[in-house]
mmCIF file of C-alpha atoms in Angstrom:
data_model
loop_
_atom_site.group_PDB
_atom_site.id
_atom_site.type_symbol
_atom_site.label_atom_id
_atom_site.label_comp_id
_atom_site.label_asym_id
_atom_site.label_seq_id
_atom_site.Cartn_x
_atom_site.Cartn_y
_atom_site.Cartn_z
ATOM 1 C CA UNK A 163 183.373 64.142 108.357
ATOM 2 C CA UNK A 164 185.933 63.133 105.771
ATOM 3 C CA UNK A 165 184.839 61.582 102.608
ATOM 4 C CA UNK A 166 185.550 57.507 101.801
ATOM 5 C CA UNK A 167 186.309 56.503 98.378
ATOM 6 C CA UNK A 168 186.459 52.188 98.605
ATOM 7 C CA UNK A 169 184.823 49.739 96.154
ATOM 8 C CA UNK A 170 181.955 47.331 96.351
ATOM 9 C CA UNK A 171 181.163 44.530 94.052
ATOM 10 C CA UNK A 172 177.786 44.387 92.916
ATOM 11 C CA UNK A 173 175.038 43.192 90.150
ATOM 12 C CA UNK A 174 177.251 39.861 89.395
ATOM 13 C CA UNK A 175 180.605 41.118 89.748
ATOM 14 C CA UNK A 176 180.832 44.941 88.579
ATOM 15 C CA UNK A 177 183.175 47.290 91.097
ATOM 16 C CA UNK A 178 181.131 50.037 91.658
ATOM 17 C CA UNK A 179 183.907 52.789 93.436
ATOM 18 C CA UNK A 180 181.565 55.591 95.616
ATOM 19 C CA UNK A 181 182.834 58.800 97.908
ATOM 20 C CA UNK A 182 180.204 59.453 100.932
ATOM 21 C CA UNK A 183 179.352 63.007 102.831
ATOM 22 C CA UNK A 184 177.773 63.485 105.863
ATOM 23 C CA UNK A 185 175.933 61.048 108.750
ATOM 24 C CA UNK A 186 175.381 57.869 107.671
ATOM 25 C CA UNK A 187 172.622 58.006 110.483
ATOM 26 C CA UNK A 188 170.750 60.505 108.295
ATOM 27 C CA UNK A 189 168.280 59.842 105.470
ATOM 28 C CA UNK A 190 170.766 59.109 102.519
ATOM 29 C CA UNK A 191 170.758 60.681 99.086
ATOM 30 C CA UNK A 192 172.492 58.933 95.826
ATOM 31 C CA UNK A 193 173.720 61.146 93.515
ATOM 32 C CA UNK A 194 173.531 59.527 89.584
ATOM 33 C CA UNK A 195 175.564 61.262 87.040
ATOM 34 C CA UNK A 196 175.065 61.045 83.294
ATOM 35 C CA UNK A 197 176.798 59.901 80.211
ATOM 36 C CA UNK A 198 180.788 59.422 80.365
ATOM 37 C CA UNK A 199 181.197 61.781 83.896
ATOM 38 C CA UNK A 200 182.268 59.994 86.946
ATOM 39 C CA UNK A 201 181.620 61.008 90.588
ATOM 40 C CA UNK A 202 183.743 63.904 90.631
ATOM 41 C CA UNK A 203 181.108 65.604 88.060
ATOM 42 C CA UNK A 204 179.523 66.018 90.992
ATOM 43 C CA UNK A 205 181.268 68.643 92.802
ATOM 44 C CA UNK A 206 182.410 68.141 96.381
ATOM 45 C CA UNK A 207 181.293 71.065 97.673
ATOM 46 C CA UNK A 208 177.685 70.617 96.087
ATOM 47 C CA UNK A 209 178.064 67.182 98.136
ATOM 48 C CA UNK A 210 178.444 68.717 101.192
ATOM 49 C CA UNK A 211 175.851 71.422 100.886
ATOM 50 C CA UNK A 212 173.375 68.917 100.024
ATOM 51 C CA UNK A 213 174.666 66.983 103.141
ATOM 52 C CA UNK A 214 174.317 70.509 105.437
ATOM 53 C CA UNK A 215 170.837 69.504 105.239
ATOM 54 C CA UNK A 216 170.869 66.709 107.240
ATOM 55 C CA UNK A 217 171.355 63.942 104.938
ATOM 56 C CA UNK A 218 173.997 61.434 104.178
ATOM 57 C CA UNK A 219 175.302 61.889 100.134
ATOM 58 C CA UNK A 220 176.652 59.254 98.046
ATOM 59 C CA UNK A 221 178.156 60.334 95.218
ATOM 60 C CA UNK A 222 179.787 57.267 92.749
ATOM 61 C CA UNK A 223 181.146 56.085 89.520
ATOM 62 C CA UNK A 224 178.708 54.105 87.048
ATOM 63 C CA UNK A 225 180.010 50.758 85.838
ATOM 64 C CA UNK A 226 181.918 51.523 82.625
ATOM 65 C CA UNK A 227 183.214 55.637 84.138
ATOM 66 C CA UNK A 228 186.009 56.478 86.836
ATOM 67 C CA UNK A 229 187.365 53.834 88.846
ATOM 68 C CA UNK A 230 184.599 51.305 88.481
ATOM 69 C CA UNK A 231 184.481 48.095 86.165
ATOM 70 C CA UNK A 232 185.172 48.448 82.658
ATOM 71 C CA UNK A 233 182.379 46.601 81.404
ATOM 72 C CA UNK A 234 184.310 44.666 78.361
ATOM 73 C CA UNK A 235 187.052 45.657 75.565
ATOM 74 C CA UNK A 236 184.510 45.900 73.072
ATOM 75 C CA UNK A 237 183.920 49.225 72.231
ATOM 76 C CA UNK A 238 180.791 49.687 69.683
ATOM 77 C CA UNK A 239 179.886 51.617 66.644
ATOM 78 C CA UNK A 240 177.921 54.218 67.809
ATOM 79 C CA UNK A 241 177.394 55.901 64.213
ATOM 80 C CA UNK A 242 175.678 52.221 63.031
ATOM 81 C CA UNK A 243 173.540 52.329 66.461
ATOM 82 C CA UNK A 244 172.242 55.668 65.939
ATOM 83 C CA UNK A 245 171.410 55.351 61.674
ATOM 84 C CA UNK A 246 169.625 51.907 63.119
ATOM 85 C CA UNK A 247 167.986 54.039 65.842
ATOM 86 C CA UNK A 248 166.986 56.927 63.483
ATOM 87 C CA UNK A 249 165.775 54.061 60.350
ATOM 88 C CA UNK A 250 163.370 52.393 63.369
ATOM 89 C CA UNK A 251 165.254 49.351 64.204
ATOM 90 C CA UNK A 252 166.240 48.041 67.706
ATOM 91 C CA UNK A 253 169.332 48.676 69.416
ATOM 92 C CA UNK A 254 170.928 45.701 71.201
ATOM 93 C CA UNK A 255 172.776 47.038 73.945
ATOM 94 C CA UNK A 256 175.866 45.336 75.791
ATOM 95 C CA UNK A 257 174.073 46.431 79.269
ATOM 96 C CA UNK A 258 171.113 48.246 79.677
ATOM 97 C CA UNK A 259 169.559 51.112 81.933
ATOM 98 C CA UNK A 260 168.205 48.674 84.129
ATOM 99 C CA UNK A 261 171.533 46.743 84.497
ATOM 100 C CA UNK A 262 173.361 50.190 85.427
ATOM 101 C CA UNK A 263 170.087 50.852 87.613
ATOM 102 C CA UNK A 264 170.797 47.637 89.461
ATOM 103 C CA UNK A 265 173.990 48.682 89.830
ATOM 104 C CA UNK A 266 173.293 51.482 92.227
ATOM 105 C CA UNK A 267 170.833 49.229 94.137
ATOM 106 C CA UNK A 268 173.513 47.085 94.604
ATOM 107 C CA UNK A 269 175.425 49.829 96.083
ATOM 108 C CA UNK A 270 172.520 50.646 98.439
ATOM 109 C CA UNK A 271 172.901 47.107 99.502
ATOM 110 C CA UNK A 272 175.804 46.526 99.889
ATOM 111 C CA UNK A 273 176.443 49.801 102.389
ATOM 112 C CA UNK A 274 173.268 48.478 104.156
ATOM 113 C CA UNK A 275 171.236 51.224 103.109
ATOM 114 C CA UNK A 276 167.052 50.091 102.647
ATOM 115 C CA UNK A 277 166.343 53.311 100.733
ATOM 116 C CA UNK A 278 167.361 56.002 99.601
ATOM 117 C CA UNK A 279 166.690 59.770 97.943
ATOM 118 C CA UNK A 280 168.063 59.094 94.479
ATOM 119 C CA UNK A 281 169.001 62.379 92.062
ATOM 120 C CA UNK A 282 170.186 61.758 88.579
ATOM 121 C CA UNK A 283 170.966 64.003 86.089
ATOM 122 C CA UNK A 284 170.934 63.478 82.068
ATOM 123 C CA UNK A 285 171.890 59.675 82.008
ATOM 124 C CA UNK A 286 171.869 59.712 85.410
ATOM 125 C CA UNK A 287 167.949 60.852 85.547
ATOM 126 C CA UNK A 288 167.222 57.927 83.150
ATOM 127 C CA UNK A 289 168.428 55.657 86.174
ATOM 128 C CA UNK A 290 166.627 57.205 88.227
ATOM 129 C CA UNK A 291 163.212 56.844 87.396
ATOM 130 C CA UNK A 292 164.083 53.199 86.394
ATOM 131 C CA UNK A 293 165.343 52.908 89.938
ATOM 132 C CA UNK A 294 162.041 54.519 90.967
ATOM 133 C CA UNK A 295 160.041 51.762 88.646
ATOM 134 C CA UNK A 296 162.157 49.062 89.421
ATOM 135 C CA UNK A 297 161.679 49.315 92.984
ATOM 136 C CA UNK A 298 159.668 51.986 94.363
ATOM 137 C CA UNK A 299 159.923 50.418 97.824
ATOM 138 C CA UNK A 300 163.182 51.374 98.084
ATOM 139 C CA UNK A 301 162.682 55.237 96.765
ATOM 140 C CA UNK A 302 161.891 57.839 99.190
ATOM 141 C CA UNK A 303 161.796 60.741 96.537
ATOM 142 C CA UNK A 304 162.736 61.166 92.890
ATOM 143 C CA UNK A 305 164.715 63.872 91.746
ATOM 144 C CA UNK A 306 164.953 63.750 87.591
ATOM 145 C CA UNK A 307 167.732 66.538 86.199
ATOM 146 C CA UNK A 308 168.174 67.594 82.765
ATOM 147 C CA UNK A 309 166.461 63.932 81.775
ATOM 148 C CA UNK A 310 163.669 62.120 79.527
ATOM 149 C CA UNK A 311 161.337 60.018 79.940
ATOM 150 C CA UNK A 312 162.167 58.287 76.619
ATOM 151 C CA UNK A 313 159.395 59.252 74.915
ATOM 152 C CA UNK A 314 159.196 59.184 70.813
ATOM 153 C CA UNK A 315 159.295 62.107 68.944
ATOM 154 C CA UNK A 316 160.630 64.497 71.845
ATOM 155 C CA UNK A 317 163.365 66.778 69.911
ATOM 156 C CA UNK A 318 166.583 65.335 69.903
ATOM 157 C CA UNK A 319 169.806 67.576 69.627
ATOM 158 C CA UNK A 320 171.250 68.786 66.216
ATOM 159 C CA UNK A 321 173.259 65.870 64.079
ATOM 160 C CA UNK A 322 176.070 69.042 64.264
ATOM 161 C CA UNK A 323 176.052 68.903 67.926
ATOM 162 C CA UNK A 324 175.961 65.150 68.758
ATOM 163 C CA UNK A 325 178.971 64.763 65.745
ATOM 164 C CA UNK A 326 180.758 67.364 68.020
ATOM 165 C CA UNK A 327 180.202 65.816 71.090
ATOM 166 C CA UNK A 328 181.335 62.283 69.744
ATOM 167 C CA UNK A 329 184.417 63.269 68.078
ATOM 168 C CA UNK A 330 187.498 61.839 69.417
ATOM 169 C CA UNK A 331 189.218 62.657 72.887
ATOM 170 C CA UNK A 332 192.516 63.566 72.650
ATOM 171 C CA UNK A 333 195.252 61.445 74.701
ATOM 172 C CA UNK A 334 197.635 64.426 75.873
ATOM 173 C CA UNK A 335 196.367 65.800 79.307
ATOM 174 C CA UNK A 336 196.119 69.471 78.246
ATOM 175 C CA UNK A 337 194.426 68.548 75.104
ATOM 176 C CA UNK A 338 192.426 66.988 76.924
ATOM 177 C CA UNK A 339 191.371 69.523 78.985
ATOM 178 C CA UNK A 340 190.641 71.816 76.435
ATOM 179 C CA UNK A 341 188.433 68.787 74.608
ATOM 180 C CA UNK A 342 186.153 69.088 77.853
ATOM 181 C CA UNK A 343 186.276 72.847 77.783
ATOM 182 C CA UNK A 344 184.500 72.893 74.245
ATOM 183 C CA UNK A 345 182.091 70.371 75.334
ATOM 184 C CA UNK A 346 180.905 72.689 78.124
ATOM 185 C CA UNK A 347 180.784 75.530 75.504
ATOM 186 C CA UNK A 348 178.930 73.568 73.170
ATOM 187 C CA UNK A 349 176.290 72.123 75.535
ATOM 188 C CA UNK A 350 176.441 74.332 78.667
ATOM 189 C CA UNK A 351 175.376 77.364 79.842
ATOM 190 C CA UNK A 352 176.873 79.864 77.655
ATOM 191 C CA UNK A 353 175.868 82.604 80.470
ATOM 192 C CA UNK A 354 177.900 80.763 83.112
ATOM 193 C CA UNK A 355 181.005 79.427 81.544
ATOM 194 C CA UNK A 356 184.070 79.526 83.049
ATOM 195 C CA UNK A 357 187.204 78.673 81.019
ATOM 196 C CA UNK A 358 189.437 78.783 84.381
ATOM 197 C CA UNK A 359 186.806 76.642 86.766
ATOM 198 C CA UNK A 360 185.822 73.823 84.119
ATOM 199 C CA UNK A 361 189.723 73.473 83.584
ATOM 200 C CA UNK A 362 190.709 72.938 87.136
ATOM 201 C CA UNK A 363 187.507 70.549 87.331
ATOM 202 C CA UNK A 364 188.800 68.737 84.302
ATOM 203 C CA UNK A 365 192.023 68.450 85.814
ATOM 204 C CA UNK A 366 190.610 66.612 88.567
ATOM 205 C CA UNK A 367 188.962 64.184 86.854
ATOM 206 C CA UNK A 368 191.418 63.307 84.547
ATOM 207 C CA UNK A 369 194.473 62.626 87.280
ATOM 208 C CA UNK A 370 191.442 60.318 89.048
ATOM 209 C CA UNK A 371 190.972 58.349 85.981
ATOM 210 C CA UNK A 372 190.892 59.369 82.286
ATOM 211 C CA UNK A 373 189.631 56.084 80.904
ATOM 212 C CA UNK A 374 186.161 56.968 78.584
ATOM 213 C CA UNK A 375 186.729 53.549 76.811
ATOM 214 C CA UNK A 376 183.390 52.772 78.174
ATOM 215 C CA UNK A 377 181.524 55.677 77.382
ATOM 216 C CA UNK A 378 179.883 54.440 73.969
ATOM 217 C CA UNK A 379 178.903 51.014 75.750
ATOM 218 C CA UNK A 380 177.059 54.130 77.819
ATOM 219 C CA UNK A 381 175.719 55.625 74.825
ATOM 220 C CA UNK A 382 174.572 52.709 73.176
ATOM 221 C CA UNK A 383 172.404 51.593 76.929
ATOM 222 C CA UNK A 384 170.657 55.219 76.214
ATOM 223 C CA UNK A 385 169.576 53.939 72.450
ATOM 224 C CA UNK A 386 168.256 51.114 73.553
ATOM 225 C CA UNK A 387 166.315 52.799 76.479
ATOM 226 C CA UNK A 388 162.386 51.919 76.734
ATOM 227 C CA UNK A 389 159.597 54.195 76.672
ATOM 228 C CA UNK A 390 159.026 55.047 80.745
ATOM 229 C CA UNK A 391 155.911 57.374 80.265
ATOM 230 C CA UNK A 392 153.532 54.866 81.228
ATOM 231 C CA UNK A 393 155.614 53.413 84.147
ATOM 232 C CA UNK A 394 156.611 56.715 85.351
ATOM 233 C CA UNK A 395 152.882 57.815 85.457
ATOM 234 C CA UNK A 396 152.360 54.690 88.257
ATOM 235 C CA UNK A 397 155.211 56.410 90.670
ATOM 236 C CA UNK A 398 153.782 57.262 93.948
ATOM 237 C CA UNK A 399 156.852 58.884 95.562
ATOM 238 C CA UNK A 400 157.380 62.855 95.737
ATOM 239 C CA UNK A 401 159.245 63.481 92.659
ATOM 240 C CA UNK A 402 160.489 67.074 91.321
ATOM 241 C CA UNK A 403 162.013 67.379 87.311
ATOM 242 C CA UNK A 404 164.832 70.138 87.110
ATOM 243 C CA UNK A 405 165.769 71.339 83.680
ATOM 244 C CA UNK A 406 167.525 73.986 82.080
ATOM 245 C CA UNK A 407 165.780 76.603 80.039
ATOM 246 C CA UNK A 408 168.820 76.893 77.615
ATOM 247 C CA UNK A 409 169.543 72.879 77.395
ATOM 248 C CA UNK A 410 170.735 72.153 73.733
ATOM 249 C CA UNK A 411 171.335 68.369 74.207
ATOM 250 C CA UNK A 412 168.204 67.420 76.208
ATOM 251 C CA UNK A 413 165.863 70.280 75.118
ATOM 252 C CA UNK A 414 163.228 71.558 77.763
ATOM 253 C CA UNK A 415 160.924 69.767 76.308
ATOM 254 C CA UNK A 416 161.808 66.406 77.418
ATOM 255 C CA UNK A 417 162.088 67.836 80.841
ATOM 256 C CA UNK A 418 158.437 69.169 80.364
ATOM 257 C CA UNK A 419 157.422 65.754 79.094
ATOM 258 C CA UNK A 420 159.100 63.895 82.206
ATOM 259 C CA UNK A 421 157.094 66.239 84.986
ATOM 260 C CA UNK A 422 153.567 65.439 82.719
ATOM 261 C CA UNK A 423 153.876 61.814 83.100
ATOM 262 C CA UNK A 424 155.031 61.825 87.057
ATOM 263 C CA UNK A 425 151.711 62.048 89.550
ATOM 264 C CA UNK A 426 151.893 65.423 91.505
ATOM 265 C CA UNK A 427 155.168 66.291 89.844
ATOM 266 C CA UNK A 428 156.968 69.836 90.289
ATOM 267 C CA UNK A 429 158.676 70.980 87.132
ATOM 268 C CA UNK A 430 161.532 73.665 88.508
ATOM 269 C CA UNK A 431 162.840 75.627 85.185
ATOM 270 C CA UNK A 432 166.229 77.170 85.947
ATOM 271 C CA UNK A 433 166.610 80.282 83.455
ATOM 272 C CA UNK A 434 169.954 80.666 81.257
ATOM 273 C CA UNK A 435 171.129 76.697 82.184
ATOM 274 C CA UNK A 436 172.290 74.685 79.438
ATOM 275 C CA UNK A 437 173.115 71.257 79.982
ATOM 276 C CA UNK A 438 175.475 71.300 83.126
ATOM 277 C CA UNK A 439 175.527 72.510 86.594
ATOM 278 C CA UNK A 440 176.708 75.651 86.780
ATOM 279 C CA UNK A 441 177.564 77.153 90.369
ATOM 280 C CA UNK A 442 175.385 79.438 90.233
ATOM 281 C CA UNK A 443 172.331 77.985 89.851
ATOM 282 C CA UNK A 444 173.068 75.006 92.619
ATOM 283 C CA UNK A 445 171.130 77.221 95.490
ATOM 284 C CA UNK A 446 167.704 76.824 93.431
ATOM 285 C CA UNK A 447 169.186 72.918 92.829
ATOM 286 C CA UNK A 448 169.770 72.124 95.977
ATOM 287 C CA UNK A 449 166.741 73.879 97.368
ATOM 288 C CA UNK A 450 164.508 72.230 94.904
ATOM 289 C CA UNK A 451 165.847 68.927 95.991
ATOM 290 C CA UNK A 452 165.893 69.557 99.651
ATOM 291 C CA UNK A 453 162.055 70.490 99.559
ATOM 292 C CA UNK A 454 161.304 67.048 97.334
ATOM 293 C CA UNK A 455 162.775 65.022 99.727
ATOM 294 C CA UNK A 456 161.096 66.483 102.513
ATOM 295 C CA UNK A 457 157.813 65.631 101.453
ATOM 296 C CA UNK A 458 158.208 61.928 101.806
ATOM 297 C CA UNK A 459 157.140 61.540 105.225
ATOM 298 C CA UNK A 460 154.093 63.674 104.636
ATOM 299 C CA UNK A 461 153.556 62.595 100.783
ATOM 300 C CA UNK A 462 149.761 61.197 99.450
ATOM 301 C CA UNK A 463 149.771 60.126 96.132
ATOM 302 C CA UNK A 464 147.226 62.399 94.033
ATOM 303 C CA UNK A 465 144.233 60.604 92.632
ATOM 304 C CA UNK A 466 143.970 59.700 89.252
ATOM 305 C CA UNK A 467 141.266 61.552 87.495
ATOM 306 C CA UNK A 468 138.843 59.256 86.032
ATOM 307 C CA UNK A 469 137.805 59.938 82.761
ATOM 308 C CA UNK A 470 133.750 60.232 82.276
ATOM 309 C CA UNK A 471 131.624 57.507 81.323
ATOM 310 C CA UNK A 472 129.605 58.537 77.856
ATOM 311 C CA UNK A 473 126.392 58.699 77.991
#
């Protein structure tokens, strides 16, 4: 079945721009990808493994990424966000997590689709489980990647690293190219890199759409995200955290802090990942998110402890 790539306007106006795999007659998945990578982070072929299984994958761009909306012109200071951040105060947002999770309900909708599967990974995760809060009705199983719960004091990544990360993306394609290339070495799996594949990958996405003017709008909606821990701890859908034991951006930790807080909650620890997807560790992805989603039609809630009454 050949994969669709059209537009639907959702949440109030935003153009949300999606690619589909498999039978739409089969339980869907939605695929939610993290911070400044459009659909095509998610690779095609990973798409249509996932969809092997008998389910129907969306894959799609979040407002701001790709060949959706560009949210506004105005593009932030992310250095005075993250000193206000770091000194305690608030940070105002120009959309929020909930917004962008809206957004992929609104994609749901408008393909007619009651509920879904819904995988997210980094960013993406952080969707997730607000999808999953927002409107568990519509969640069948939770799949969190690489993500937080947004819990204080859970390690964040070196000042060195996030300065790295934020520095400024060149405007010449090859340059380009190689800009993405050191971000995979900085934050990915040093066991698994491969110059050659994350060049052709880069490639793609950049002749799709090489626009990132959006990404600190992205950033700055992962500031000002809320604490989830309690909410998350109120989910009654199957729900499985996948993290990477190497992951220098979103440290195990928060990964380990995500699968506390989730009832029943299988924590899968894939050895020598960083904070990407390398090939080689999408059987154990795949499989761990298969098995998750199977468990909805069989899935009982466990029972809250209660804590004992002193005497």
């Amino acid at each position: 079945r050949r994969a669709t790539m059209p537009r639907v306007i959702v949440n109030g106006g935003i153009h949300i721009a999606y690619e589909t795999h498999g039978d739409p007659t089969h339980e869907t998945i939605l695929l939610v990808m993290g911070l400044a990578n459009p659909l095509t982070s998610w690779h095609e072929d990973f798409c249509e493994q996932l969809a092997s299984n008998k389910y129907h994958v969306i894959r799609f761009d979040n407002r701001d990424i790709g060949l959706s909306s560009r949210y506004s012109t105005e593009v932030p200071n992310v250095t005075w966000a993250a000193l206000k951040k770091k000194a305690g105060y608030k940070v105002t947002p120009p959309y929020t997590l909930e917004d962008m999770a809206r957004d992929a309900f609104g994609l749901l909708t408008a393909l007619k689709i009651e509920k879904a599967h819904v995988v997210g990974v980094s960013m993406g995760g952080m969707i997730a489980q607000t999808m999953t809060i927002l409107s568990p009705a519509r969640v069948l199983s939770l799949c969190s990647i690489m993500s937080t719960p947004g819990k204080p004091g859970l390690p964040d990544p070196s000042v060195g690293l996030t300065l790295k990360l934020l520095r400024a993306r060149p405007t010449d394609l090859e340059e380009h190219i190689e800009h993405i290339l050191e971000n995979f070495r900085i934050i990915g799996s040093p066991k698994f890199i491969d110059p050659d594949y994350i060049r052709a990958r880069a490639r793609v996405t950049l002749t799709r759409a090489n626009d990132y003017s959006g990404s600190p709008r992205q950033l700055l909606a992962i500031m000002g995200q809320p604490d989830r821990s309690e909410a998350l701890k109120k989910v009654t859908v199957p729900s499985v955290v996948i993290h990477g034991s190497v992951d220098q951006l979103v440290p195990l930790e928060h990964g380990r802090a995500t699968a506390d807080v989730l009832p029943g909650a299988e924590l899968v620890i894939l050895e020598d990942m960083g904070h990407d997807m390398p090939r080689a560790k999408w059987p154990e992805m795949i499989d761990a998110i298969v098995k998750n989603a199977q468990k909805h039609t069989t899935w009982t809630p466990p029972v809250a402890s209660e804590e004992p009454i002193p005497e």
